[in-house]
Amino acid sequence: MAIFPLENPVQHYDWGSLNAMSELFGMANESGQPVAELWMGAHPKAPSIVLADDPVALNVLVDGQAAHLGQGSLAKFGQTLPFLFKVLAAARPLSIQSHPNKQQALAGFTNENHLGVPLDAFHRNYRDDNHKPELVYALTPFRAMNGFRPLAEMLALFKMVELKPLAEALCWLEEGNLKAFYEHLMNLKGAEKEGLVTEALSFAETSDHPAWQEVCRLNQFYPGDIGVLSPLLLNVIELTPGQAMFLKAGTLHAYLEGTALEIMACSDNVLRGGLTNKHVDVPELLKTIEFDTIALADLCLKPEQEENGETRFVAPVDDFLFSIIEPERACEPFEVRSAEILFCVEGRQAIRAGEQSIELTPGRACFVSAMTESYQLEGSGRLARAMSVL
Ligand SMILES: [Zn+2]
């Protein structure tokens, strides 16, 4: 057997949605708890289960196994599946965060090991030595903050009102020193910080500018948190269903609301900058942030149409490659170069390889082992394909 149906674990984080997964995929939510994420992959924290006569965790099946991962994947990415694939359903904002690049992750992980910080400690920043680039593909309208706005936009927003605790710091922004400005903001404490948030909110409540309205909205969830000012610094984007964006290492971002597919490198390294009850380490966060800016219009990935009928969203990393397939347009067999996970977004698809055939319905996924040379698709709807680049 080379294609395996999967049973995927659900994460009940408090920001999750009560009904998004049941509305999109007909998954019953018997627990009555928020359903935040569905994980598809071999992450030891919550691996998918391979449905066979003897069910087994996907990491147990594939880790270190050249037959399943492919020799090339073992050599390039190590012992396990290089990516983690998720469905993410946010009813309210997630924390503002940045992920380290590979060197930072290795240095941070080694250092915390050296200091004897337990891997599961509350204040542990680096849980592994890998980077965590992310790609998000919207299934419903999906709102997020991603990357610093162009400086002129930031200045215009901050200058709509006089915010006394920032009066001097704004000159850094005028000089183009975003790092100094952001550091100043993140290091405000006590009465100064409270004063700033209070001043900002009293203006936000009167403003009809979308960025300032977002400040009000964030404050409903995290009253008084300095992170509520983030919409003034960061692009606020709404992806329409079928649009995708990439989040590179060192990009400050936060998912706000909506349901999406998310694919990332296999890592758990998150440095937070507010809107959270979890650990926030400002100096370490500042070390990882890239202080460059990006225009809203440049955030979306341009879909690339392949001859075999798939639509690729190419991100500048090798850990994962994400595409969407509409089986009715796919005529040729799909060649397998590395281990894959296929997820049925809508409709119904049969995946055939040799004698084997597996049917997927919305919300269901399968693992395609690297020993599969190629497979053919029949059916209709939309299938999401996740693999890595060798
Ligand atoms: Zn993230």
mmCIF file of C-alpha atoms and ligand atoms in Angstrom:
data_model
loop_
_atom_site.group_PDB
_atom_site.id
_atom_site.type_symbol
_atom_site.label_atom_id
_atom_site.label_comp_id
_atom_site.label_asym_id
_atom_site.label_seq_id
_atom_site.Cartn_x
_atom_site.Cartn_y
_atom_site.Cartn_z
ATOM 1 C CA MET A 1 0.000 0.000 0.000
ATOM 2 C CA ALA A 2 1.317 3.450 -0.866
ATOM 3 C CA ILE A 3 -1.630 5.782 -0.229
ATOM 4 C CA PHE A 4 -3.092 5.923 3.256
ATOM 5 C CA PRO A 5 -6.323 7.545 4.452
ATOM 6 C CA LEU A 6 -5.755 9.754 7.513
ATOM 7 C CA GLU A 7 -7.650 10.589 10.660
ATOM 8 C CA ASN A 8 -6.529 14.061 11.693
ATOM 9 C CA PRO A 9 -6.395 15.480 15.226
ATOM 10 C CA VAL A 10 -8.224 18.659 16.157
ATOM 11 C CA GLN A 11 -6.906 21.447 18.426
ATOM 12 C CA HIS A 12 -9.446 23.221 20.627
ATOM 13 C CA TYR A 13 -7.622 26.534 21.127
ATOM 14 C CA ASP A 14 -9.816 29.243 22.620
ATOM 15 C CA TRP A 15 -9.667 31.458 19.493
ATOM 16 C CA GLY A 16 -11.173 28.700 17.348
ATOM 17 C CA SER A 17 -14.589 28.638 15.720
ATOM 18 C CA LEU A 18 -17.554 26.667 17.052
ATOM 19 C CA ASN A 19 -19.094 26.013 13.645
ATOM 20 C CA ALA A 20 -16.664 26.750 10.746
ATOM 21 C CA MET A 21 -15.419 23.170 10.315
ATOM 22 C CA SER A 22 -18.930 21.729 10.538
ATOM 23 C CA GLU A 23 -20.274 24.260 8.021
ATOM 24 C CA LEU A 24 -17.458 23.720 5.505
ATOM 25 C CA PHE A 25 -16.808 20.010 5.921
ATOM 26 C CA GLY A 26 -19.787 18.604 7.811
ATOM 27 C CA MET A 27 -17.547 17.654 10.745
ATOM 28 C CA ALA A 28 -19.732 17.280 13.810
ATOM 29 C CA ASN A 29 -18.462 19.281 16.787
ATOM 30 C CA GLU A 30 -19.698 17.029 19.560
ATOM 31 C CA SER A 31 -17.389 18.529 22.185
ATOM 32 C CA GLY A 32 -19.076 21.932 21.979
ATOM 33 C CA GLN A 33 -15.587 23.487 22.316
ATOM 34 C CA PRO A 34 -14.033 25.873 19.780
ATOM 35 C CA VAL A 35 -12.354 23.965 16.941
ATOM 36 C CA ALA A 36 -9.262 25.980 15.992
ATOM 37 C CA GLU A 37 -7.055 23.683 13.924
ATOM 38 C CA LEU A 38 -7.028 20.347 12.162
ATOM 39 C CA TRP A 39 -3.461 19.017 11.881
ATOM 40 C CA MET A 40 -2.348 16.889 8.958
ATOM 41 C CA GLY A 41 1.166 15.606 9.324
ATOM 42 C CA ALA A 42 3.716 13.748 11.395
ATOM 43 C CA HIS A 43 4.291 16.312 14.163
ATOM 44 C CA PRO A 44 4.871 14.323 17.380
ATOM 45 C CA LYS A 45 2.657 16.714 19.369
ATOM 46 C CA ALA A 46 -0.424 15.625 17.376
ATOM 47 C CA PRO A 47 0.306 13.263 14.480
ATOM 48 C CA SER A 48 -2.329 12.148 11.982
ATOM 49 C CA ILE A 49 -3.412 8.537 12.378
ATOM 50 C CA VAL A 50 -3.024 6.248 9.379
ATOM 51 C CA LEU A 51 -6.249 4.295 8.953
ATOM 52 C CA ALA A 52 -5.184 0.729 8.221
ATOM 53 C CA ASP A 53 -6.049 -2.670 9.695
ATOM 54 C CA ASP A 54 -3.679 -1.707 12.481
ATOM 55 C CA PRO A 55 -3.976 2.093 12.809
ATOM 56 C CA VAL A 56 -0.629 3.794 13.432
ATOM 57 C CA ALA A 57 0.523 7.387 13.984
ATOM 58 C CA LEU A 58 1.921 8.932 10.798
ATOM 59 C CA ASN A 59 5.238 9.844 12.475
ATOM 60 C CA VAL A 60 5.640 6.230 13.601
ATOM 61 C CA LEU A 61 5.028 5.066 10.034
ATOM 62 C CA VAL A 62 7.296 7.533 8.233
ATOM 63 C CA ASP A 63 10.055 8.851 10.532
ATOM 64 C CA GLY A 64 13.418 7.733 9.216
ATOM 65 C CA GLN A 65 11.760 5.635 6.492
ATOM 66 C CA ALA A 66 13.274 6.235 3.072
ATOM 67 C CA ALA A 67 10.486 4.200 1.455
ATOM 68 C CA HIS A 68 7.784 6.610 2.678
ATOM 69 C CA LEU A 69 9.648 9.935 2.769
ATOM 70 C CA GLY A 70 11.990 9.299 -0.147
ATOM 71 C CA GLN A 71 15.783 9.180 0.033
ATOM 72 C CA GLY A 72 16.027 12.759 -1.250
ATOM 73 C CA SER A 73 13.750 14.073 1.507
ATOM 74 C CA LEU A 74 15.713 12.243 4.216
ATOM 75 C CA ALA A 75 18.954 13.731 2.929
ATOM 76 C CA LYS A 76 17.592 17.266 2.567
ATOM 77 C CA PHE A 77 15.130 17.677 5.439
ATOM 78 C CA GLY A 78 15.990 14.945 7.929
ATOM 79 C CA GLN A 79 14.075 12.154 9.611
ATOM 80 C CA THR A 80 10.479 13.376 9.354
ATOM 81 C CA LEU A 81 7.896 14.901 7.015
ATOM 82 C CA PRO A 82 9.283 18.410 6.294
ATOM 83 C CA PHE A 83 5.925 20.196 6.441
ATOM 84 C CA LEU A 84 2.834 20.444 8.610
ATOM 85 C CA PHE A 85 -0.499 21.055 6.879
ATOM 86 C CA LYS A 86 -3.472 22.535 8.756
ATOM 87 C CA VAL A 87 -7.000 23.783 8.470
ATOM 88 C CA LEU A 88 -7.244 26.868 10.649
ATOM 89 C CA ALA A 89 -10.594 28.347 11.766
ATOM 90 C CA ALA A 90 -10.272 31.612 13.685
ATOM 91 C CA ALA A 91 -13.306 33.187 15.338
ATOM 92 C CA ARG A 92 -11.126 35.834 16.996
ATOM 93 C CA PRO A 93 -7.588 37.206 16.697
ATOM 94 C CA LEU A 94 -4.508 35.098 17.373
ATOM 95 C CA SER A 95 -1.363 36.501 18.960
ATOM 96 C CA ILE A 96 0.930 38.875 17.086
ATOM 97 C CA GLN A 97 4.005 36.873 16.223
ATOM 98 C CA SER A 98 7.170 36.389 14.263
ATOM 99 C CA HIS A 99 9.064 33.202 13.439
ATOM 100 C CA PRO A 100 12.858 32.900 13.416
ATOM 101 C CA ASN A 101 14.972 32.081 10.377
ATOM 102 C CA LYS A 102 17.059 28.896 10.362
ATOM 103 C CA GLN A 103 20.215 30.384 11.918
ATOM 104 C CA GLN A 104 18.251 32.179 14.650
ATOM 105 C CA ALA A 105 16.286 29.009 15.432
ATOM 106 C CA LEU A 106 19.438 26.902 15.680
ATOM 107 C CA ALA A 107 21.234 29.483 17.858
ATOM 108 C CA GLY A 108 18.185 30.028 20.104
ATOM 109 C CA PHE A 109 17.439 26.323 20.490
ATOM 110 C CA THR A 110 21.065 25.502 21.308
ATOM 111 C CA ASN A 111 21.284 28.357 23.798
ATOM 112 C CA GLU A 112 18.099 27.397 25.669
ATOM 113 C CA ASN A 113 19.262 23.772 25.817
ATOM 114 C CA HIS A 114 22.582 25.001 27.205
ATOM 115 C CA LEU A 115 20.734 27.052 29.842
ATOM 116 C CA GLY A 116 18.715 23.975 30.810
ATOM 117 C CA VAL A 117 15.279 25.464 29.970
ATOM 118 C CA PRO A 118 12.891 22.471 29.730
ATOM 119 C CA LEU A 119 11.371 22.002 26.263
ATOM 120 C CA ASP A 120 7.845 22.351 27.623
ATOM 121 C CA ALA A 121 8.591 25.336 29.922
ATOM 122 C CA PHE A 122 6.152 28.280 29.681
ATOM 123 C CA HIS A 123 8.999 30.693 28.927
ATOM 124 C CA ARG A 124 10.763 28.490 26.348
ATOM 125 C CA ASN A 125 11.064 30.420 23.023
ATOM 126 C CA TYR A 126 12.681 27.801 20.770
ATOM 127 C CA ARG A 127 11.125 24.332 20.833
ATOM 128 C CA ASP A 128 13.173 23.047 17.889
ATOM 129 C CA ASP A 129 15.981 24.247 15.617
ATOM 130 C CA ASN A 130 13.934 24.859 12.455
ATOM 131 C CA HIS A 131 12.499 27.937 10.727
ATOM 132 C CA LYS A 132 8.734 28.249 10.282
ATOM 133 C CA PRO A 133 7.744 29.966 7.052
ATOM 134 C CA GLU A 134 3.969 29.801 6.489
ATOM 135 C CA LEU A 135 1.593 29.948 3.546
ATOM 136 C CA VAL A 136 -2.116 30.654 3.982
ATOM 137 C CA TYR A 137 -4.827 29.832 1.420
ATOM 138 C CA ALA A 138 -8.236 31.315 2.237
ATOM 139 C CA LEU A 139 -11.285 29.052 2.279
ATOM 140 C CA THR A 140 -13.602 31.831 3.497
ATOM 141 C CA PRO A 141 -12.893 35.590 3.601
ATOM 142 C CA PHE A 142 -9.783 35.587 5.791
ATOM 143 C CA ARG A 143 -8.492 38.627 7.636
ATOM 144 C CA ALA A 144 -4.948 38.949 8.898
ATOM 145 C CA MET A 145 -2.172 41.402 9.654
ATOM 146 C CA ASN A 146 0.973 40.703 7.641
ATOM 147 C CA GLY A 147 4.177 42.741 7.459
ATOM 148 C CA PHE A 148 4.917 46.399 8.142
ATOM 149 C CA ARG A 149 3.010 48.949 6.066
ATOM 150 C CA PRO A 150 4.941 51.442 3.940
ATOM 151 C CA LEU A 151 6.333 54.140 6.277
ATOM 152 C CA ALA A 152 4.233 56.918 4.734
ATOM 153 C CA GLU A 153 1.041 55.015 5.577
ATOM 154 C CA MET A 154 2.212 54.405 9.140
ATOM 155 C CA LEU A 155 3.077 58.059 9.645
ATOM 156 C CA ALA A 156 -0.251 59.222 8.243
ATOM 157 C CA LEU A 157 -2.121 56.923 10.647
ATOM 158 C CA PHE A 158 -0.105 57.928 13.723
ATOM 159 C CA LYS A 159 -0.437 61.600 12.852
ATOM 160 C CA MET A 160 -4.228 61.502 12.707
ATOM 161 C CA VAL A 161 -4.152 62.203 16.433
ATOM 162 C CA GLU A 162 -1.628 63.528 18.914
ATOM 163 C CA LEU A 163 -0.362 60.620 21.030
ATOM 164 C CA LYS A 164 1.858 62.224 23.686
ATOM 165 C CA PRO A 165 3.932 59.134 24.642
ATOM 166 C CA LEU A 166 4.932 58.814 20.981
ATOM 167 C CA ALA A 167 5.560 62.492 20.236
ATOM 168 C CA GLU A 168 9.348 62.154 20.214
ATOM 169 C CA ALA A 169 9.517 58.610 18.863
ATOM 170 C CA LEU A 170 7.670 59.669 15.711
ATOM 171 C CA CYS A 171 10.775 61.496 14.509
ATOM 172 C CA TRP A 172 12.525 58.109 14.205
ATOM 173 C CA LEU A 173 9.719 56.958 11.954
ATOM 174 C CA GLU A 174 10.118 60.131 9.895
ATOM 175 C CA GLU A 175 13.813 59.352 9.551
ATOM 176 C CA GLY A 176 12.970 55.829 8.402
ATOM 177 C CA ASN A 177 14.192 54.155 11.595
ATOM 178 C CA LEU A 178 11.288 51.764 12.041
ATOM 179 C CA LYS A 179 13.307 49.542 14.383
ATOM 180 C CA ALA A 180 13.890 52.316 16.912
ATOM 181 C CA PHE A 181 10.221 53.329 16.781
ATOM 182 C CA TYR A 182 8.933 49.788 17.249
ATOM 183 C CA GLU A 183 11.407 49.106 20.062
ATOM 184 C CA HIS A 184 10.268 52.241 21.839
ATOM 185 C CA LEU A 185 6.634 51.184 21.502
ATOM 186 C CA MET A 186 7.253 47.627 22.738
ATOM 187 C CA ASN A 187 9.324 48.793 25.703
ATOM 188 C CA LEU A 188 6.770 51.292 27.057
ATOM 189 C CA LYS A 189 5.702 50.302 30.547
ATOM 190 C CA GLY A 190 3.246 51.189 33.314
ATOM 191 C CA ALA A 191 1.497 54.533 33.214
ATOM 192 C CA GLU A 192 3.102 55.571 29.916
ATOM 193 C CA LYS A 193 1.853 52.463 28.132
ATOM 194 C CA GLU A 194 -1.605 52.720 29.684
ATOM 195 C CA GLY A 195 -1.766 56.406 28.779
ATOM 196 C CA LEU A 196 -0.889 55.670 25.156
ATOM 197 C CA VAL A 197 -3.475 52.916 24.761
ATOM 198 C CA THR A 198 -6.132 55.073 26.444
ATOM 199 C CA GLU A 199 -5.371 58.082 24.195
ATOM 200 C CA ALA A 200 -5.319 55.910 21.111
ATOM 201 C CA LEU A 201 -8.616 54.254 21.964
ATOM 202 C CA SER A 202 -10.483 57.452 22.632
ATOM 203 C CA PHE A 203 -9.520 58.549 19.106
ATOM 204 C CA ALA A 204 -10.147 55.094 17.587
ATOM 205 C CA GLU A 205 -13.723 55.143 18.833
ATOM 206 C CA THR A 206 -14.434 58.261 16.780
ATOM 207 C CA SER A 207 -12.525 57.273 13.622
ATOM 208 C CA ASP A 208 -14.026 55.652 10.563
ATOM 209 C CA HIS A 209 -10.602 54.675 9.171
ATOM 210 C CA PRO A 210 -10.430 50.840 8.871
ATOM 211 C CA ALA A 211 -7.027 50.622 10.600
ATOM 212 C CA TRP A 212 -8.243 52.613 13.591
ATOM 213 C CA GLN A 213 -11.481 50.610 13.684
ATOM 214 C CA GLU A 214 -9.329 47.479 13.844
ATOM 215 C CA VAL A 215 -7.613 48.996 16.918
ATOM 216 C CA CYS A 216 -11.036 49.172 18.619
ATOM 217 C CA ARG A 217 -11.861 45.641 17.615
ATOM 218 C CA LEU A 218 -8.600 44.204 18.960
ATOM 219 C CA ASN A 219 -9.095 46.075 22.213
ATOM 220 C CA GLN A 220 -12.385 44.250 22.763
ATOM 221 C CA PHE A 221 -10.446 40.993 22.897
ATOM 222 C CA TYR A 222 -7.268 42.176 24.642
ATOM 223 C CA PRO A 223 -8.122 45.395 26.516
ATOM 224 C CA GLY A 224 -5.093 47.563 27.239
ATOM 225 C CA ASP A 225 -2.595 45.322 25.369
ATOM 226 C CA ILE A 226 0.005 47.339 23.444
ATOM 227 C CA GLY A 227 -0.630 44.941 20.537
ATOM 228 C CA VAL A 228 -3.988 46.656 19.871
ATOM 229 C CA LEU A 229 -1.989 49.395 18.090
ATOM 230 C CA SER A 230 -0.604 46.888 15.563
ATOM 231 C CA PRO A 231 -3.081 47.730 12.770
ATOM 232 C CA LEU A 232 -1.415 51.162 12.575
ATOM 233 C CA LEU A 233 1.946 49.492 11.886
ATOM 234 C CA LEU A 234 0.987 46.394 9.951
ATOM 235 C CA ASN A 235 -0.898 45.720 6.733
ATOM 236 C CA VAL A 236 -4.440 44.551 7.417
ATOM 237 C CA ILE A 237 -5.428 42.253 4.586
ATOM 238 C CA GLU A 238 -8.604 40.391 3.726
ATOM 239 C CA LEU A 239 -7.976 37.430 1.428
ATOM 240 C CA THR A 240 -10.940 36.383 -0.662
ATOM 241 C CA PRO A 241 -11.560 32.625 -0.885
ATOM 242 C CA GLY A 242 -8.968 31.115 -3.229
ATOM 243 C CA GLN A 243 -6.297 33.767 -2.557
ATOM 244 C CA ALA A 244 -3.049 32.885 -0.797
ATOM 245 C CA MET A 245 -0.207 34.739 0.900
ATOM 246 C CA PHE A 246 3.218 33.845 2.239
ATOM 247 C CA LEU A 247 4.693 34.783 5.616
ATOM 248 C CA LYS A 248 8.461 34.704 5.595
ATOM 249 C CA ALA A 249 10.768 34.405 8.600
ATOM 250 C CA GLY A 250 10.958 37.611 10.623
ATOM 251 C CA THR A 251 7.584 38.964 9.433
ATOM 252 C CA LEU A 252 5.341 40.308 12.146
ATOM 253 C CA HIS A 253 1.844 38.898 11.621
ATOM 254 C CA ALA A 254 -1.427 37.870 13.230
ATOM 255 C CA TYR A 255 -4.418 35.982 11.908
ATOM 256 C CA LEU A 256 -7.627 37.801 12.760
ATOM 257 C CA GLU A 257 -10.685 35.934 11.509
ATOM 258 C CA GLY A 258 -11.721 33.317 8.977
ATOM 259 C CA THR A 259 -10.979 29.796 7.782
ATOM 260 C CA ALA A 260 -7.920 28.872 5.733
ATOM 261 C CA LEU A 261 -5.550 26.112 4.823
ATOM 262 C CA GLU A 262 -2.104 26.711 6.268
ATOM 263 C CA ILE A 263 1.107 24.940 5.365
ATOM 264 C CA MET A 264 4.364 25.482 7.205
ATOM 265 C CA ALA A 265 7.780 24.004 7.810
ATOM 266 C CA CYS A 266 7.803 21.441 10.607
ATOM 267 C CA SER A 267 8.490 23.747 13.572
ATOM 268 C CA ASP A 268 6.876 25.172 16.682
ATOM 269 C CA ASN A 269 9.058 28.280 17.068
ATOM 270 C CA VAL A 270 6.926 31.350 17.821
ATOM 271 C CA LEU A 271 8.017 34.705 19.277
ATOM 272 C CA ARG A 272 5.021 36.746 20.391
ATOM 273 C CA GLY A 273 4.454 40.483 20.492
ATOM 274 C CA GLY A 274 1.087 40.854 22.193
ATOM 275 C CA LEU A 275 -2.587 39.826 21.986
ATOM 276 C CA THR A 276 -1.851 36.709 24.012
ATOM 277 C CA ASN A 277 -1.727 35.230 27.487
ATOM 278 C CA LYS A 278 1.278 33.174 26.416
ATOM 279 C CA HIS A 279 4.937 34.045 26.984
ATOM 280 C CA VAL A 280 6.155 37.335 25.447
ATOM 281 C CA ASP A 281 9.925 37.909 25.268
ATOM 282 C CA VAL A 282 10.345 41.364 23.717
ATOM 283 C CA PRO A 283 14.168 41.386 23.360
ATOM 284 C CA GLU A 284 14.122 37.978 21.663
ATOM 285 C CA LEU A 285 11.199 39.022 19.424
ATOM 286 C CA LEU A 286 13.091 42.149 18.359
ATOM 287 C CA LYS A 287 16.098 40.016 17.377
ATOM 288 C CA THR A 288 14.022 38.028 14.881
ATOM 289 C CA ILE A 289 11.949 40.796 13.253
ATOM 290 C CA GLU A 290 12.898 42.028 9.780
ATOM 291 C CA PHE A 291 12.211 45.760 9.767
ATOM 292 C CA ASP A 292 11.336 46.021 6.097
ATOM 293 C CA THR A 293 8.001 47.209 4.736
ATOM 294 C CA ILE A 294 5.679 45.818 2.092
ATOM 295 C CA ALA A 295 2.719 47.269 0.213
ATOM 296 C CA LEU A 296 -0.643 45.585 0.690
ATOM 297 C CA ALA A 297 -0.868 44.933 -3.042
ATOM 298 C CA ASP A 298 2.321 42.825 -2.940
ATOM 299 C CA LEU A 299 1.182 40.399 -0.237
ATOM 300 C CA CYS A 300 -0.828 37.925 -2.324
ATOM 301 C CA LEU A 301 0.950 35.092 -4.145
ATOM 302 C CA LYS A 302 0.363 34.918 -7.879
ATOM 303 C CA PRO A 303 -1.163 31.544 -8.764
ATOM 304 C CA GLU A 304 0.779 29.645 -11.436
ATOM 305 C CA GLN A 305 -1.168 27.446 -13.819
ATOM 306 C CA GLU A 306 0.585 24.138 -14.571
ATOM 307 C CA GLU A 307 0.033 22.022 -17.650
ATOM 308 C CA ASN A 308 -1.257 19.103 -15.597
ATOM 309 C CA GLY A 309 -4.218 21.207 -14.421
ATOM 310 C CA GLU A 310 -2.949 22.182 -10.995
ATOM 311 C CA THR A 311 -2.675 25.737 -9.700
ATOM 312 C CA ARG A 312 0.526 26.307 -7.745
ATOM 313 C CA PHE A 313 1.145 28.948 -5.093
ATOM 314 C CA VAL A 314 4.923 29.048 -5.037
ATOM 315 C CA ALA A 315 6.642 30.318 -1.886
ATOM 316 C CA PRO A 316 10.414 30.937 -1.771
ATOM 317 C CA VAL A 317 11.135 27.912 0.448
ATOM 318 C CA ASP A 318 11.719 24.215 -0.254
ATOM 319 C CA ASP A 319 10.064 22.798 2.846
ATOM 320 C CA PHE A 320 6.649 22.889 1.200
ATOM 321 C CA LEU A 321 4.918 23.345 -2.126
ATOM 322 C CA PHE A 322 1.182 24.020 -2.128
ATOM 323 C CA SER A 323 -1.251 23.666 -4.992
ATOM 324 C CA ILE A 324 -4.937 23.317 -5.755
ATOM 325 C CA ILE A 325 -6.233 20.719 -8.201
ATOM 326 C CA GLU A 326 -9.608 20.668 -9.904
ATOM 327 C CA PRO A 327 -9.812 17.031 -11.027
ATOM 328 C CA GLU A 328 -12.116 17.828 -13.947
ATOM 329 C CA ARG A 329 -9.287 19.844 -15.509
ATOM 330 C CA ALA A 330 -6.544 17.340 -14.677
ATOM 331 C CA CYS A 331 -5.970 14.824 -17.445
ATOM 332 C CA GLU A 332 -2.433 13.515 -16.876
ATOM 333 C CA PRO A 333 -1.206 11.390 -13.979
ATOM 334 C CA PHE A 334 0.454 13.280 -11.125
ATOM 335 C CA GLU A 335 4.065 12.358 -10.654
ATOM 336 C CA VAL A 336 5.155 11.861 -7.033
ATOM 337 C CA ARG A 337 8.592 13.282 -6.172
ATOM 338 C CA SER A 338 8.282 13.481 -2.397
ATOM 339 C CA ALA A 339 5.764 12.399 0.234
ATOM 340 C CA GLU A 340 2.451 14.261 -0.129
ATOM 341 C CA ILE A 341 -0.726 14.995 1.760
ATOM 342 C CA LEU A 342 -3.936 15.508 -0.226
ATOM 343 C CA PHE A 343 -6.936 17.234 1.340
ATOM 344 C CA CYS A 344 -10.438 17.408 -0.137
ATOM 345 C CA VAL A 345 -11.697 21.000 0.063
ATOM 346 C CA GLU A 346 -14.973 20.370 -1.747
ATOM 347 C CA GLY A 347 -16.639 17.826 -4.018
ATOM 348 C CA ARG A 348 -15.431 14.237 -4.129
ATOM 349 C CA GLN A 349 -12.252 12.748 -5.568
ATOM 350 C CA ALA A 350 -10.935 9.260 -6.165
ATOM 351 C CA ILE A 351 -7.139 8.897 -6.013
ATOM 352 C CA ARG A 352 -5.877 5.890 -7.948
ATOM 353 C CA ALA A 353 -2.385 4.394 -7.972
ATOM 354 C CA GLY A 354 -1.966 0.962 -9.535
ATOM 355 C CA GLU A 355 -4.522 -1.351 -7.958
ATOM 356 C CA GLN A 356 -5.222 1.041 -5.138
ATOM 357 C CA SER A 357 -8.041 3.587 -5.003
ATOM 358 C CA ILE A 358 -9.011 5.923 -2.173
ATOM 359 C CA GLU A 359 -11.989 8.231 -2.120
ATOM 360 C CA LEU A 360 -11.897 11.613 -0.395
ATOM 361 C CA THR A 361 -14.863 13.730 0.680
ATOM 362 C CA PRO A 362 -14.730 17.282 2.117
ATOM 363 C CA GLY A 363 -12.548 17.538 5.204
ATOM 364 C CA ARG A 364 -10.824 14.178 4.547
ATOM 365 C CA ALA A 365 -7.143 13.709 3.710
ATOM 366 C CA CYS A 366 -4.695 11.018 2.686
ATOM 367 C CA PHE A 367 -0.940 10.504 2.820
ATOM 368 C CA VAL A 368 0.806 9.634 -0.438
ATOM 369 C CA SER A 369 4.013 7.767 0.270
ATOM 370 C CA ALA A 370 7.099 8.538 -1.826
ATOM 371 C CA MET A 371 6.999 4.937 -3.049
ATOM 372 C CA THR A 372 3.975 5.914 -5.179
ATOM 373 C CA GLU A 373 5.317 6.736 -8.618
ATOM 374 C CA SER A 374 2.234 8.546 -9.804
ATOM 375 C CA TYR A 375 -1.499 8.745 -9.211
ATOM 376 C CA GLN A 376 -4.566 9.694 -11.183
ATOM 377 C CA LEU A 377 -7.541 11.706 -10.060
ATOM 378 C CA GLU A 378 -11.199 11.367 -10.860
ATOM 379 C CA GLY A 379 -14.090 13.343 -9.522
ATOM 380 C CA SER A 380 -15.017 16.963 -9.064
ATOM 381 C CA GLY A 381 -14.508 19.875 -6.725
ATOM 382 C CA ARG A 382 -11.195 21.040 -5.273
ATOM 383 C CA LEU A 383 -8.300 19.090 -3.836
ATOM 384 C CA ALA A 384 -5.378 20.724 -1.979
ATOM 385 C CA ARG A 385 -1.957 19.156 -2.534
ATOM 386 C CA ALA A 386 0.949 19.569 -0.104
ATOM 387 C CA MET A 387 4.457 18.299 -0.769
ATOM 388 C CA SER A 388 8.061 19.455 -0.492
ATOM 389 C CA VAL A 389 10.619 20.542 -3.080
ATOM 390 C CA LEU A 390 13.572 18.249 -3.634
HETATM 391 ZN ZN ZN B 1 2.678 32.441 12.453
#
